Amino acid sequence: MSKDAVAFVFFNCDEYKSENSMNIFYNHTVFKNMKGSRKALLKKVKDEAEEKRIQIASENFSKVEKLILEGDPAEASQYIQFGAIKAFDCF
């Protein structure tokens, strides 16, 4: 499967990142694995942090930004409290 066949969804969730707390009806925006979509995903994460719905330690924000823009956005979840980014295969 090509790297373009992956999409990402940001979820608000509990502190344990339990899948039961991730609601696809609340967080339903899908971000493609493309430069523009990754920038939109980063904006979503920044907005959620500014609204205090998620927390990212200041020393980790640059890691989150780099993973979303250049790496595996799902890996950024480890630095986000009360939020997660999940990767999904798309066809």
PDB file of C-alpha atoms in Angstrom:
ATOM      1  CA  MET A   1       0.000   0.000   0.000  1.00  0.00           C
ATOM      2  CA  SER A   2       1.390   3.404  -0.901  1.00  0.00           C
ATOM      3  CA  LYS A   3       1.967   6.102   1.667  1.00  0.00           C
ATOM      4  CA  ASP A   4      -0.779   8.136  -0.018  1.00  0.00           C
ATOM      5  CA  ALA A   5      -3.267   5.402   0.904  1.00  0.00           C
ATOM      6  CA  VAL A   6      -3.162   6.467   4.548  1.00  0.00           C
ATOM      7  CA  ALA A   7      -5.374   9.048   6.193  1.00  0.00           C
ATOM      8  CA  PHE A   8      -5.301  10.525   9.684  1.00  0.00           C
ATOM      9  CA  VAL A   9      -8.043  11.476  12.131  1.00  0.00           C
ATOM     10  CA  PHE A  10      -7.515  13.587  15.244  1.00  0.00           C
ATOM     11  CA  PHE A  11      -9.577  12.472  18.245  1.00  0.00           C
ATOM     12  CA  ASN A  12     -10.302  14.139  21.560  1.00  0.00           C
ATOM     13  CA  CYS A  13     -10.164  11.399  24.178  1.00  0.00           C
ATOM     14  CA  ASP A  14      -9.615  10.567  27.805  1.00  0.00           C
ATOM     15  CA  GLU A  15      -6.211  10.597  29.459  1.00  0.00           C
ATOM     16  CA  TYR A  16      -5.754   6.868  28.759  1.00  0.00           C
ATOM     17  CA  LYS A  17      -6.492   7.240  25.020  1.00  0.00           C
ATOM     18  CA  SER A  18      -9.127   4.533  25.296  1.00  0.00           C
ATOM     19  CA  GLU A  19     -10.853   3.849  22.013  1.00  0.00           C
ATOM     20  CA  ASN A  20     -14.230   4.090  23.764  1.00  0.00           C
ATOM     21  CA  SER A  21     -13.526   7.774  24.385  1.00  0.00           C
ATOM     22  CA  MET A  22     -12.733   8.477  20.698  1.00  0.00           C
ATOM     23  CA  ASN A  23     -15.969   9.486  18.985  1.00  0.00           C
ATOM     24  CA  ILE A  24     -15.961   9.448  15.179  1.00  0.00           C
ATOM     25  CA  PHE A  25     -19.223  11.429  15.207  1.00  0.00           C
ATOM     26  CA  TYR A  26     -17.519  14.262  17.127  1.00  0.00           C
ATOM     27  CA  ASN A  27     -14.090  14.074  15.436  1.00  0.00           C
ATOM     28  CA  HIS A  28     -14.915  13.203  11.854  1.00  0.00           C
ATOM     29  CA  THR A  29     -12.471  15.244   9.777  1.00  0.00           C
ATOM     30  CA  VAL A  30     -10.144  13.020   7.769  1.00  0.00           C
ATOM     31  CA  PHE A  31      -6.731  14.398   6.839  1.00  0.00           C
ATOM     32  CA  LYS A  32      -5.040  12.932   3.774  1.00  0.00           C
ATOM     33  CA  ASN A  33      -1.362  12.058   3.744  1.00  0.00           C
ATOM     34  CA  MET A  34      -0.531  15.166   1.720  1.00  0.00           C
ATOM     35  CA  LYS A  35       1.373  18.327   2.593  1.00  0.00           C
ATOM     36  CA  GLY A  36      -1.692  20.587   2.698  1.00  0.00           C
ATOM     37  CA  SER A  37      -3.717  18.128   4.759  1.00  0.00           C
ATOM     38  CA  ARG A  38      -0.857  17.644   7.214  1.00  0.00           C
ATOM     39  CA  LYS A  39      -0.741  21.432   7.687  1.00  0.00           C
ATOM     40  CA  ALA A  40      -4.504  21.398   8.323  1.00  0.00           C
ATOM     41  CA  LEU A  41      -4.030  18.604  10.873  1.00  0.00           C
ATOM     42  CA  LEU A  42      -1.352  20.633  12.639  1.00  0.00           C
ATOM     43  CA  LYS A  43      -3.703  23.639  12.710  1.00  0.00           C
ATOM     44  CA  LYS A  44      -6.405  21.432  14.252  1.00  0.00           C
ATOM     45  CA  VAL A  45      -3.982  20.260  16.956  1.00  0.00           C
ATOM     46  CA  LYS A  46      -2.853  23.853  17.646  1.00  0.00           C
ATOM     47  CA  ASP A  47      -6.477  25.026  17.870  1.00  0.00           C
ATOM     48  CA  GLU A  48      -7.357  22.224  20.291  1.00  0.00           C
ATOM     49  CA  ALA A  49      -4.348  23.140  22.451  1.00  0.00           C
ATOM     50  CA  GLU A  50      -5.230  26.855  22.419  1.00  0.00           C
ATOM     51  CA  GLU A  51      -8.799  26.004  23.463  1.00  0.00           C
ATOM     52  CA  LYS A  52      -7.319  23.836  26.256  1.00  0.00           C
ATOM     53  CA  ARG A  53      -9.134  20.700  25.087  1.00  0.00           C
ATOM     54  CA  ILE A  54      -5.767  18.939  24.806  1.00  0.00           C
ATOM     55  CA  GLN A  55      -2.397  19.488  26.442  1.00  0.00           C
ATOM     56  CA  ILE A  56       1.083  19.386  24.938  1.00  0.00           C
ATOM     57  CA  ALA A  57       4.103  20.177  27.099  1.00  0.00           C
ATOM     58  CA  SER A  58       5.945  23.178  25.672  1.00  0.00           C
ATOM     59  CA  GLU A  59       9.151  21.154  25.311  1.00  0.00           C
ATOM     60  CA  ASN A  60       7.275  18.599  23.159  1.00  0.00           C
ATOM     61  CA  PHE A  61       5.455  20.926  20.798  1.00  0.00           C
ATOM     62  CA  SER A  62       8.277  21.019  18.236  1.00  0.00           C
ATOM     63  CA  LYS A  63       8.309  17.184  18.236  1.00  0.00           C
ATOM     64  CA  VAL A  64       4.567  17.099  17.587  1.00  0.00           C
ATOM     65  CA  GLU A  65       4.904  19.637  14.791  1.00  0.00           C
ATOM     66  CA  LYS A  66       7.736  17.732  13.101  1.00  0.00           C
ATOM     67  CA  LEU A  67       5.962  14.367  13.340  1.00  0.00           C
ATOM     68  CA  ILE A  68       2.757  15.794  11.874  1.00  0.00           C
ATOM     69  CA  LEU A  69       4.442  17.659   9.033  1.00  0.00           C
ATOM     70  CA  GLU A  70       7.310  15.310   8.161  1.00  0.00           C
ATOM     71  CA  GLY A  71       6.993  12.007  10.011  1.00  0.00           C
ATOM     72  CA  ASP A  72       4.219   9.733  11.210  1.00  0.00           C
ATOM     73  CA  PRO A  73       1.451  11.926  12.647  1.00  0.00           C
ATOM     74  CA  ALA A  74       0.116   9.020  14.713  1.00  0.00           C
ATOM     75  CA  GLU A  75       3.427   8.961  16.600  1.00  0.00           C
ATOM     76  CA  ALA A  76       2.696  12.515  17.806  1.00  0.00           C
ATOM     77  CA  SER A  77      -0.051  11.079  20.017  1.00  0.00           C
ATOM     78  CA  GLN A  78       2.506  10.067  22.635  1.00  0.00           C
ATOM     79  CA  TYR A  79       3.115  13.778  23.318  1.00  0.00           C
ATOM     80  CA  ILE A  80      -0.558  14.813  23.407  1.00  0.00           C
ATOM     81  CA  GLN A  81      -2.667  14.510  26.542  1.00  0.00           C
ATOM     82  CA  PHE A  82      -6.447  14.135  26.022  1.00  0.00           C
ATOM     83  CA  GLY A  83      -5.978  13.744  22.268  1.00  0.00           C
ATOM     84  CA  ALA A  84      -4.755  11.197  19.746  1.00  0.00           C
ATOM     85  CA  ILE A  85      -4.074  10.948  16.039  1.00  0.00           C
ATOM     86  CA  LYS A  86      -4.992   7.649  14.436  1.00  0.00           C
ATOM     87  CA  ALA A  87      -3.875   6.413  11.030  1.00  0.00           C
ATOM     88  CA  PHE A  88      -6.311   4.578   8.758  1.00  0.00           C
ATOM     89  CA  ASP A  89      -5.810   2.762   5.492  1.00  0.00           C
ATOM     90  CA  CYS A  90      -7.835   4.233   2.667  1.00  0.00           C
ATOM     91  CA  PHE A  91      -8.435   2.790  -0.751  1.00  0.00           C
TER      92      PHE A  91
END
